[in-house]
PDB file of C-alpha atoms in Angstrom:
ATOM      1  CA  MET A   1      -1.056   7.663  18.449  1.00  0.00           C
ATOM      2  CA  VAL A   2      -2.140   9.143  15.273  1.00  0.00           C
ATOM      3  CA  GLY A   3       1.375   7.739  13.910  1.00  0.00           C
ATOM      4  CA  CYS A   4       0.173   4.335  14.362  1.00  0.00           C
ATOM      5  CA  LEU A   5      -3.354   5.479  12.361  1.00  0.00           C
ATOM      6  CA  THR A   6      -2.027   6.956   9.647  1.00  0.00           C
ATOM      7  CA  PRO A   7      -0.293   4.252   7.848  1.00  0.00           C
ATOM      8  CA  PHE A   8      -3.719   2.483   8.063  1.00  0.00           C
ATOM      9  CA  LEU A   9      -5.878   5.537   7.082  1.00  0.00           C
ATOM     10  CA  ILE A  10      -3.490   5.869   3.708  1.00  0.00           C
ATOM     11  CA  ASN A  11      -3.637   2.558   2.935  1.00  0.00           C
ATOM     12  CA  THR A  12      -7.336   2.343   3.182  1.00  0.00           C
ATOM     13  CA  LEU A  13      -8.057   5.809   1.306  1.00  0.00           C
ATOM     14  CA  THR A  14      -5.561   4.857  -1.310  1.00  0.00           C
ATOM     15  CA  LEU A  15      -7.222   1.236  -1.807  1.00  0.00           C
ATOM     16  CA  MET A  16     -10.605   2.687  -2.449  1.00  0.00           C
ATOM     17  CA  ALA A  17      -9.789   5.242  -4.761  1.00  0.00           C
ATOM     18  CA  VAL A  18      -8.015   2.590  -6.926  1.00  0.00           C
ATOM     19  CA  ALA A  19     -10.916   0.241  -6.025  1.00  0.00           C
ATOM     20  CA  GLY A  20     -13.290   3.217  -7.696  1.00  0.00           C
ATOM     21  CA  VAL A  21     -10.896   3.517 -10.900  1.00  0.00           C
ATOM     22  CA  PHE A  22     -10.262   0.084 -12.232  1.00  0.00           C
ATOM     23  CA  ASN A  23     -12.368  -2.352 -13.008  1.00  0.00           C
ATOM     24  CA  GLY A  24      -9.760  -5.590 -12.356  1.00  0.00           C
ATOM     25  CA  PHE A  25      -9.106  -4.378  -8.586  1.00  0.00           C
ATOM     26  CA  TYR A  26     -12.114  -4.895  -6.930  1.00  0.00           C
ATOM     27  CA  LEU A  27     -13.124  -4.356  -2.982  1.00  0.00           C
ATOM     28  CA  GLU A  28     -16.729  -5.302  -2.091  1.00  0.00           C
ATOM     29  CA  GLY A  29     -17.594  -2.176   0.003  1.00  0.00           C
ATOM     30  CA  PHE A  30     -16.350   0.293   3.341  1.00  0.00           C
ATOM     31  CA  GLY A  31     -15.817  -2.489   5.604  1.00  0.00           C
ATOM     32  CA  ALA A  32     -13.737  -4.336   2.819  1.00  0.00           C
ATOM     33  CA  ALA A  33     -11.467  -0.918   2.537  1.00  0.00           C
ATOM     34  CA  LEU A  34     -11.217  -0.812   6.005  1.00  0.00           C
ATOM     35  CA  MET A  35     -10.172  -4.747   6.826  1.00  0.00           C
ATOM     36  CA  ALA A  36      -7.662  -4.484   3.596  1.00  0.00           C
ATOM     37  CA  GLY A  37      -6.054  -1.640   4.940  1.00  0.00           C
ATOM     38  CA  ILE A  38      -5.361  -2.986   8.097  1.00  0.00           C
ATOM     39  CA  ILE A  39      -3.753  -6.003   6.930  1.00  0.00           C
ATOM     40  CA  LEU A  40      -1.970  -4.321   3.958  1.00  0.00           C
ATOM     41  CA  THR A  41      -0.533  -1.868   6.757  1.00  0.00           C
ATOM     42  CA  VAL A  42       0.311  -4.904   8.969  1.00  0.00           C
ATOM     43  CA  VAL A  43       1.610  -7.296   5.633  1.00  0.00           C
ATOM     44  CA  ASN A  44       4.029  -3.577   4.997  1.00  0.00           C
ATOM     45  CA  PHE A  45       4.714  -3.680   8.641  1.00  0.00           C
ATOM     46  CA  PHE A  46       6.227  -7.095   8.855  1.00  0.00           C
ATOM     47  CA  ILE A  47       6.939  -9.026   5.484  1.00  0.00           C
ATOM     48  CA  ARG A  48       7.777  -6.177   2.963  1.00  0.00           C
ATOM     49  CA  PRO A  49      11.103  -5.197   5.225  1.00  0.00           C
ATOM     50  CA  LEU A  50      12.050  -8.686   5.442  1.00  0.00           C
ATOM     51  CA  LEU A  51      11.172  -9.196   0.953  1.00  0.00           C
ATOM     52  CA  VAL A  52      13.300  -6.202   0.534  1.00  0.00           C
ATOM     53  CA  LEU A  53      15.968  -6.829   2.311  1.00  0.00           C
ATOM     54  CA  LEU A  54      16.248 -10.267   0.261  1.00  0.00           C
ATOM     55  CA  THR A  55      15.728  -8.698  -2.673  1.00  0.00           C
ATOM     56  CA  LEU A  56      18.442  -5.546  -2.008  1.00  0.00           C
ATOM     57  CA  PRO A  57      20.646  -6.832  -4.689  1.00  0.00           C
ATOM     58  CA  PHE A  58      18.059  -6.661  -7.546  1.00  0.00           C
ATOM     59  CA  THR A  59      16.458  -3.820  -6.352  1.00  0.00           C
ATOM     60  CA  VAL A  60      19.848  -1.964  -6.255  1.00  0.00           C
ATOM     61  CA  VAL A  61      20.539  -2.923  -9.651  1.00  0.00           C
ATOM     62  CA  THR A  62      16.749  -2.324 -11.037  1.00  0.00           C
ATOM     63  CA  PHE A  63      17.452   1.520  -9.778  1.00  0.00           C
ATOM     64  CA  GLY A  64      14.993   0.548  -7.344  1.00  0.00           C
ATOM     65  CA  LEU A  65      12.104  -0.160  -9.374  1.00  0.00           C
ATOM     66  CA  PHE A  66      11.711  -3.730  -7.902  1.00  0.00           C
ATOM     67  CA  ILE A  67      10.009  -2.249  -5.086  1.00  0.00           C
ATOM     68  CA  PHE A  68       6.843  -1.858  -7.132  1.00  0.00           C
ATOM     69  CA  VAL A  69       6.839  -5.506  -7.407  1.00  0.00           C
ATOM     70  CA  ILE A  70       7.838  -6.335  -3.765  1.00  0.00           C
ATOM     71  CA  ASN A  71       4.433  -3.751  -3.149  1.00  0.00           C
ATOM     72  CA  ALA A  72       2.467  -5.259  -5.772  1.00  0.00           C
ATOM     73  CA  LEU A  73       3.022  -8.602  -4.142  1.00  0.00           C
ATOM     74  CA  MET A  74       1.927  -7.167  -1.070  1.00  0.00           C
ATOM     75  CA  LEU A  75      -1.243  -6.033  -2.608  1.00  0.00           C
ATOM     76  CA  MET A  76      -2.130  -9.517  -3.937  1.00  0.00           C
ATOM     77  CA  LEU A  77      -1.112 -11.499  -0.666  1.00  0.00           C
ATOM     78  CA  THR A  78      -3.449  -8.768   1.132  1.00  0.00           C
ATOM     79  CA  ALA A  79      -6.465 -10.136  -1.574  1.00  0.00           C
ATOM     80  CA  ALA A  80      -5.833 -13.337  -1.114  1.00  0.00           C
ATOM     81  CA  LEU A  81      -5.997 -13.204   2.653  1.00  0.00           C
ATOM     82  CA  MET A  82      -9.311 -11.136   2.002  1.00  0.00           C
ATOM     83  CA  GLY A  83     -10.812 -13.618   0.174  1.00  0.00           C
ATOM     84  CA  SER A  84     -13.840 -12.809  -2.454  1.00  0.00           C
ATOM     85  CA  ALA A  85     -14.193  -9.390  -0.675  1.00  0.00           C
ATOM     86  CA  PHE A  86     -10.802  -7.997  -1.962  1.00  0.00           C
ATOM     87  CA  GLU A  87      -9.761  -9.583  -6.028  1.00  0.00           C
ATOM     88  CA  ILE A  88      -7.759  -8.377  -7.735  1.00  0.00           C
ATOM     89  CA  SER A  89      -7.564  -9.764 -11.708  1.00  0.00           C
ATOM     90  CA  GLY A  90      -3.645 -10.650 -11.910  1.00  0.00           C
ATOM     91  CA  PHE A  91      -0.216  -9.223 -10.969  1.00  0.00           C
ATOM     92  CA  GLY A  92      -0.197  -6.922 -14.290  1.00  0.00           C
ATOM     93  CA  MET A  93      -3.266  -5.265 -11.999  1.00  0.00           C
ATOM     94  CA  ALA A  94      -1.558  -5.489  -9.058  1.00  0.00           C
ATOM     95  CA  LEU A  95       1.829  -3.811 -10.247  1.00  0.00           C
ATOM     96  CA  LEU A  96      -0.438  -0.679 -11.667  1.00  0.00           C
ATOM     97  CA  ALA A  97      -1.955  -0.306  -8.426  1.00  0.00           C
ATOM     98  CA  SER A  98       1.131  -0.737  -6.332  1.00  0.00           C
ATOM     99  CA  ILE A  99       2.648   2.672  -8.555  1.00  0.00           C
ATOM    100  CA  ILE A 100      -0.430   4.379  -7.836  1.00  0.00           C
ATOM    101  CA  ILE A 101      -0.744   3.672  -3.987  1.00  0.00           C
ATOM    102  CA  ALA A 102       2.665   4.648  -3.491  1.00  0.00           C
ATOM    103  CA  LEU A 103       2.232   7.890  -5.878  1.00  0.00           C
ATOM    104  CA  LEU A 104      -1.363   9.054  -3.759  1.00  0.00           C
ATOM    105  CA  ASN A 105       0.625   7.361  -0.392  1.00  0.00           C
ATOM    106  CA  MET A 106       3.720  10.297  -1.124  1.00  0.00           C
ATOM    107  CA  VAL A 107       1.220  12.464  -1.615  1.00  0.00           C
ATOM    108  CA  LEU A 108      -1.435  12.132   0.825  1.00  0.00           C
ATOM    109  CA  SER A 109       1.567  11.565   3.627  1.00  0.00           C
ATOM    110  CA  ASN A 110       3.894  14.483   2.872  1.00  0.00           C
ATOM    111  CA  PHE A 111       0.633  17.772   2.232  1.00  0.00           C
ATOM    112  CA  ILE A 112      -2.081  16.350   4.258  1.00  0.00           C
ATOM    113  CA  ALA A 113      -0.676  13.959   6.952  1.00  0.00           C
ATOM    114  CA  ASP A 114       2.547  15.460   7.777  1.00  0.00           C
ATOM    115  CA  PRO A 115       1.919  19.317   7.498  1.00  0.00           C
ATOM    116  CA  LEU A 116      -1.645  18.104  10.150  1.00  0.00           C
ATOM    117  CA  SER A 117       0.831  16.259  12.468  1.00  0.00           C
ATOM    118  CA  LYS A 118       2.991  19.067  12.703  1.00  0.00           C
ATOM    119  CA  GLY A 119      -0.054  21.329  13.566  1.00  0.00           C
ATOM    120  CA  SER A 120      -1.224  19.320  16.092  1.00  0.00           C
ATOM    121  CA  ARG A 121       2.247  19.788  17.847  1.00  0.00           C
ATOM    122  CA  ARG A 122       2.169  23.260  18.129  1.00  0.00           C
TER     123      ARG A 122
END
């Protein structure tokens, strides 16, 4: 059960962090952050793998950097589905946010979520 909630919680936390730092990345409140976390998790689970597969040659040529573009597109799709509760000022902001969110996801997953899940198995 915790494994299913971890990506959602991490996405929600990172979205709130980015919204707190950048003016061009707006979340209406905590409820909007929760909803955006749910939508982003679902979009990343179903749509992102298909896009990664379709753009694999381009991703290889760019040494994996195109993944940030795909992540930015997933953020923009999430914002479009959320309406005025979640707004991103443009693709540049989405790209910057996707880079920061990827870094925050890595830190939260590796240093908080993984140690907690390993500790609960004992």
